[in-house]
Amino acid sequence: MSFGSTEMYSALNVSAITDLLDTYLSQPAIFDNVLIPQSFGGNKSINYYLTSQYSSEAEIYDYTINCRAATMGESRTIASTVIDTISRENGSNYYIYCEVLATISPADDLDNFNTPLTATIKLK
């Protein structure tokens, strides 16, 4: 069971968003995971993960979407584009609502700026 992650990936994997990201193994740098692969050498990426309990009755899932980049401006641009593209998005079997959170500064020289979003996806 994907718990909405397949739908979330489909919503994020559109040119308006992927054009802003680096690639990883010939794919857009969109990771369905809490961590970004250590072998990823780029700066601009998205990682997303489930942050709520699974309820088989409602099929509503809360995700965190991290929009990462080398600069605060790039990170916010990715986050803004994600919101403009997927918030209030009606897919064939889902609806998504997003909210932006405060940008997080890099923890060290190896880290990036991160503008996180919360995204609630409701399957139909």
Coordinates of N, CA and C in Angstrom, one line a residue:
M1 N 0.8 -1.2 0.0 CA 0.0 0.0 0.0 C 0.9 1.2 0.0
S2 N 0.5 2.2 -0.8 CA 1.4 3.4 -1.0 C 1.1 4.5 0.0
F3 N -0.1 4.5 0.7 CA -0.5 5.5 1.7 C -0.4 6.9 1.0
G4 N -0.8 7.0 -0.2 CA -0.8 8.3 -0.9 C 0.5 8.7 -1.5
S5 N 1.6 7.9 -1.3 CA 2.9 8.4 -1.8 C 3.0 8.3 -3.4
T6 N 2.3 7.4 -4.0 CA 2.3 7.3 -5.4 C 1.6 8.5 -6.0
E7 N 0.5 8.9 -5.4 CA -0.2 10.1 -5.9 C 0.6 11.4 -5.6
M8 N 1.3 11.4 -4.5 CA 2.1 12.6 -4.2 C 3.3 12.7 -5.2
Y9 N 3.9 11.6 -5.5 CA 5.0 11.6 -6.5 C 4.4 12.1 -7.9
S10 N 3.3 11.6 -8.3 CA 2.7 12.0 -9.6 C 2.4 13.5 -9.6
A11 N 1.9 14.0 -8.5 CA 1.6 15.4 -8.4 C 2.9 16.3 -8.5
L12 N 4.0 15.8 -7.9 CA 5.2 16.6 -7.9 C 6.0 16.4 -9.1
N13 N 5.8 15.3 -9.8 CA 6.6 15.0 -11.0 C 6.0 15.6 -12.3
V14 N 5.9 16.9 -12.3 CA 5.4 17.7 -13.4 C 6.5 18.7 -13.8
S15 N 6.5 19.1 -15.1 CA 7.6 19.9 -15.6 C 7.7 21.3 -14.8
A16 N 6.6 21.9 -14.4 CA 6.7 23.1 -13.6 C 7.6 23.0 -12.4
I17 N 7.6 21.8 -11.8 CA 8.4 21.6 -10.6 C 9.8 20.9 -11.0
T18 N 9.8 19.9 -11.8 CA 11.0 19.2 -12.1 C 12.0 20.1 -12.9
D19 N 11.5 21.1 -13.6 CA 12.5 22.0 -14.3 C 13.3 22.8 -13.3
L20 N 12.9 22.8 -12.1 CA 13.7 23.6 -11.1 C 14.7 22.7 -10.3
L21 N 14.6 21.4 -10.5 CA 15.4 20.4 -9.7 C 16.5 19.8 -10.5
D22 N 17.5 19.3 -9.8 CA 18.6 18.6 -10.4 C 18.1 17.2 -10.7
T23 N 18.9 16.4 -11.3 CA 18.5 15.0 -11.6 C 19.4 14.0 -10.8
Y24 N 18.8 12.8 -10.6 CA 19.5 11.8 -9.9 C 19.2 10.5 -10.6
L25 N 20.2 9.8 -11.1 CA 20.0 8.6 -11.9 C 19.0 8.8 -13.0
S26 N 19.2 9.9 -13.7 CA 18.4 10.3 -14.9 C 17.0 10.6 -14.6
Q27 N 16.6 10.8 -13.4 CA 15.3 11.1 -12.9 C 15.3 12.4 -12.2
P28 N 14.2 13.1 -12.1 CA 14.1 14.3 -11.3 C 14.5 14.0 -9.8
A29 N 15.1 14.9 -9.2 CA 15.6 14.7 -7.8 C 14.4 14.8 -6.8
I30 N 13.5 13.9 -6.9 CA 12.3 13.8 -6.0 C 12.4 12.5 -5.3
F31 N 12.5 12.6 -4.0 CA 12.7 11.4 -3.2 C 11.6 11.1 -2.2
D32 N 11.0 9.9 -2.3 CA 10.0 9.5 -1.3 C 10.7 8.8 -0.2
N33 N 11.3 9.7 0.7 CA 12.1 9.2 1.8 C 12.4 10.3 2.8
V34 N 12.6 10.0 4.0 CA 13.0 11.0 5.0 C 14.4 11.6 4.7
L35 N 15.3 10.7 4.1 CA 16.6 11.1 3.8 C 16.8 11.2 2.3
I36 N 17.7 12.1 1.9 CA 18.2 12.2 0.5 C 19.4 11.2 0.3
P37 N 19.4 10.4 -0.8 CA 20.6 9.5 -0.9 C 21.9 10.2 -0.8
Q38 N 22.8 9.6 -0.1 CA 24.2 10.2 0.1 C 24.9 10.3 -1.2
S39 N 24.6 9.5 -2.2 CA 25.2 9.6 -3.5 C 24.7 10.8 -4.4
F40 N 23.6 11.4 -3.9 CA 23.1 12.6 -4.7 C 24.0 13.7 -4.6
G41 N 24.5 14.2 -5.7 CA 25.5 15.3 -5.7 C 25.0 16.6 -6.0
G42 N 23.7 16.7 -6.3 CA 23.1 18.0 -6.6 C 22.7 18.9 -5.4
N43 N 22.1 20.0 -5.7 CA 21.6 20.9 -4.6 C 20.1 21.0 -4.6
K44 N 19.5 21.0 -5.7 CA 18.1 21.3 -5.8 C 17.3 20.0 -5.9
S45 N 16.5 19.8 -4.8 CA 15.8 18.5 -4.7 C 14.6 18.7 -3.8
I46 N 13.7 17.6 -3.9 CA 12.5 17.5 -3.0 C 12.6 16.2 -2.4
N47 N 12.4 16.1 -1.1 CA 12.1 14.8 -0.5 C 10.8 15.0 0.3
Y48 N 10.0 13.9 0.3 CA 8.7 13.9 1.0 C 8.5 12.6 1.8
Y49 N 7.7 12.7 2.8 CA 7.5 11.5 3.7 C 6.2 11.7 4.5
L50 N 5.6 10.6 4.8 CA 4.3 10.5 5.5 C 4.6 11.0 7.0
T51 N 3.7 11.9 7.5 CA 3.9 12.3 8.9 C 2.7 12.1 9.7
S52 N 1.7 11.4 9.2 CA 0.5 11.1 10.0 C 0.2 9.6 10.1
Q53 N -0.7 9.3 11.0 CA -1.1 7.9 11.1 C -2.0 7.5 9.9
Y54 N -2.0 6.2 9.6 CA -2.8 5.7 8.5 C -4.2 5.4 9.1
S55 N -5.2 5.9 8.3 CA -6.6 5.7 8.7 C -7.3 5.1 7.5
S56 N -7.6 3.8 7.5 CA -8.3 3.2 6.4 C -9.7 3.7 6.1
E57 N -10.3 4.4 7.1 CA -11.6 4.9 6.9 C -11.6 6.1 6.1
A58 N -10.7 7.1 6.3 CA -10.8 8.4 5.7 C -9.9 8.5 4.5
E59 N -8.8 7.7 4.4 CA -7.8 7.8 3.4 C -7.3 9.3 3.2
I60 N -6.9 9.9 4.3 CA -6.3 11.2 4.4 C -4.9 11.0 4.9
Y61 N -3.9 11.6 4.3 CA -2.6 11.4 4.7 C -1.9 12.8 4.7
D62 N -1.1 13.0 5.7 CA -0.3 14.2 5.9 C 1.1 13.9 5.5
Y63 N 1.7 14.8 4.7 CA 3.1 14.6 4.3 C 3.9 15.9 4.6
T64 N 5.2 15.7 4.8 CA 6.1 16.9 4.8 C 6.8 16.8 3.5
I65 N 6.9 17.9 2.8 CA 7.6 18.1 1.5 C 8.8 19.1 1.8
N66 N 10.0 18.6 1.7 CA 11.2 19.5 1.9 C 11.7 20.0 0.5
C67 N 11.7 21.3 0.3 CA 12.2 21.9 -0.9 C 13.6 22.4 -0.6
R68 N 14.6 21.8 -1.2 CA 16.0 22.0 -0.8 C 16.8 22.7 -2.0
A69 N 17.6 23.6 -1.6 CA 18.5 24.2 -2.6 C 19.7 24.9 -1.9
A70 N 20.6 25.3 -2.7 CA 21.9 26.0 -2.2 C 21.6 27.3 -1.6
T71 N 20.6 28.0 -2.1 CA 20.3 29.4 -1.6 C 18.8 29.4 -1.1
M72 N 18.6 30.4 -0.2 CA 17.3 30.5 0.3 C 16.3 30.9 -0.8
G73 N 16.7 31.7 -1.7 CA 15.8 32.1 -2.8 C 15.4 31.0 -3.7
E74 N 16.4 30.1 -4.0 CA 16.0 28.9 -4.8 C 15.1 28.0 -4.0
S75 N 15.4 27.8 -2.8 CA 14.5 26.9 -2.0 C 13.1 27.4 -1.9
R76 N 13.0 28.7 -1.7 CA 11.6 29.3 -1.7 C 10.9 29.3 -3.0
T77 N 11.7 29.4 -4.1 CA 11.1 29.3 -5.4 C 10.6 27.9 -5.7
I78 N 11.3 26.9 -5.3 CA 10.8 25.6 -5.4 C 9.5 25.4 -4.6
A79 N 9.6 25.8 -3.4 CA 8.4 25.7 -2.5 C 7.2 26.4 -3.1
S80 N 7.4 27.6 -3.6 CA 6.3 28.4 -4.1 C 5.7 27.7 -5.4
T81 N 6.6 27.2 -6.2 CA 6.1 26.5 -7.4 C 5.4 25.2 -7.0
V82 N 5.8 24.5 -6.0 CA 5.1 23.3 -5.5 C 3.7 23.7 -5.1
I83 N 3.6 24.8 -4.3 CA 2.3 25.2 -3.8 C 1.4 25.6 -5.0
D84 N 1.9 26.4 -5.9 CA 1.2 26.9 -7.0 C 0.7 25.7 -7.9
T85 N 1.5 24.7 -8.0 CA 1.2 23.6 -8.9 C 0.3 22.5 -8.2
I86 N 0.5 22.1 -7.0 CA -0.2 21.0 -6.4 C -1.3 21.4 -5.4
S87 N -1.2 22.6 -4.7 CA -2.2 22.9 -3.7 C -3.5 23.1 -4.4
R88 N -4.5 22.5 -3.8 CA -5.9 22.5 -4.3 C -6.0 21.7 -5.6
E89 N -5.0 20.8 -5.8 CA -4.9 20.0 -7.0 C -5.9 18.8 -6.9
N90 N -6.7 18.7 -7.9 CA -7.6 17.5 -8.0 C -7.1 16.6 -9.1
G91 N -6.5 15.5 -8.6 CA -6.1 14.4 -9.5 C -7.2 13.5 -9.8
S92 N -7.0 12.5 -10.5 CA -8.1 11.6 -10.9 C -8.6 10.9 -9.7
N93 N -7.8 10.7 -8.7 CA -8.3 10.0 -7.5 C -7.8 10.6 -6.2
Y94 N -7.5 11.9 -6.2 CA -7.0 12.6 -5.0 C -7.2 14.1 -5.0
Y95 N -7.1 14.7 -3.9 CA -7.1 16.2 -3.7 C -6.0 16.5 -2.7
I96 N -5.3 17.6 -3.0 CA -4.1 18.0 -2.2 C -4.3 19.4 -1.7
Y97 N -3.9 19.7 -0.4 CA -3.9 21.0 0.1 C -2.5 21.2 0.8
C98 N -1.9 22.3 0.5 CA -0.5 22.6 1.1 C -0.4 23.9 1.9
E99 N 0.5 23.9 2.8 CA 0.9 25.1 3.5 C 2.4 25.2 3.6
V100 N 2.9 26.4 3.5 CA 4.4 26.6 3.6 C 4.8 26.9 5.1
L101 N 6.0 26.4 5.4 CA 6.5 26.6 6.8 C 7.8 27.5 6.6
A102 N 8.4 27.9 7.7 CA 9.5 28.8 7.6 C 10.7 28.1 7.0
T103 N 11.6 28.8 6.3 CA 12.8 28.2 5.7 C 13.8 27.9 6.8
I104 N 14.4 26.8 6.7 CA 15.4 26.3 7.7 C 16.8 26.5 7.0
S105 N 17.7 27.2 7.7 CA 19.0 27.4 7.3 C 19.9 26.1 7.3
P106 N 20.9 26.1 6.5 CA 21.8 24.9 6.5 C 22.4 24.7 7.9
A107 N 22.5 23.4 8.2 CA 23.1 23.0 9.5 C 24.6 23.2 9.5
D108 N 25.2 23.0 8.3 CA 26.7 23.0 8.1 C 27.0 23.3 6.6
D109 N 28.2 23.2 6.3 CA 28.7 23.5 4.9 C 28.2 22.5 3.9
L110 N 27.8 21.3 4.3 CA 27.3 20.3 3.4 C 25.8 20.3 3.2
D111 N 25.1 21.1 4.0 CA 23.7 21.1 4.0 C 23.1 22.2 3.1
N112 N 21.9 22.2 2.8 CA 21.2 23.2 1.9 C 20.1 23.9 2.7
F113 N 19.6 25.0 2.1 CA 18.4 25.6 2.7 C 17.2 24.7 2.4
N114 N 16.3 24.7 3.3 CA 15.1 23.8 3.2 C 13.9 24.6 3.5
T115 N 13.0 24.7 2.6 CA 11.7 25.4 2.8 C 10.6 24.2 2.8
P116 N 10.2 23.8 4.0 CA 9.3 22.7 4.1 C 7.8 23.1 3.9
L117 N 7.1 22.2 3.4 CA 5.6 22.4 3.3 C 4.9 21.2 4.0
T118 N 3.7 21.5 4.4 CA 2.9 20.4 4.8 C 1.9 20.2 3.7
A119 N 1.6 18.9 3.4 CA 0.6 18.6 2.3 C -0.3 17.6 2.8
T120 N -1.6 17.8 2.7 CA -2.6 16.8 3.1 C -3.2 16.3 1.8
I121 N -3.2 15.0 1.6 CA -3.7 14.4 0.4 C -4.9 13.5 0.8
K122 N -6.0 13.7 0.2 CA -7.2 13.0 0.4 C -7.5 12.1 -0.8
L123 N -7.5 10.8 -0.7 CA -7.8 10.0 -1.8 C -9.3 9.9 -1.9
K124 N -9.8 9.8 -3.2 CA -11.2 9.7 -3.4 C -11.7 8.3 -3.5

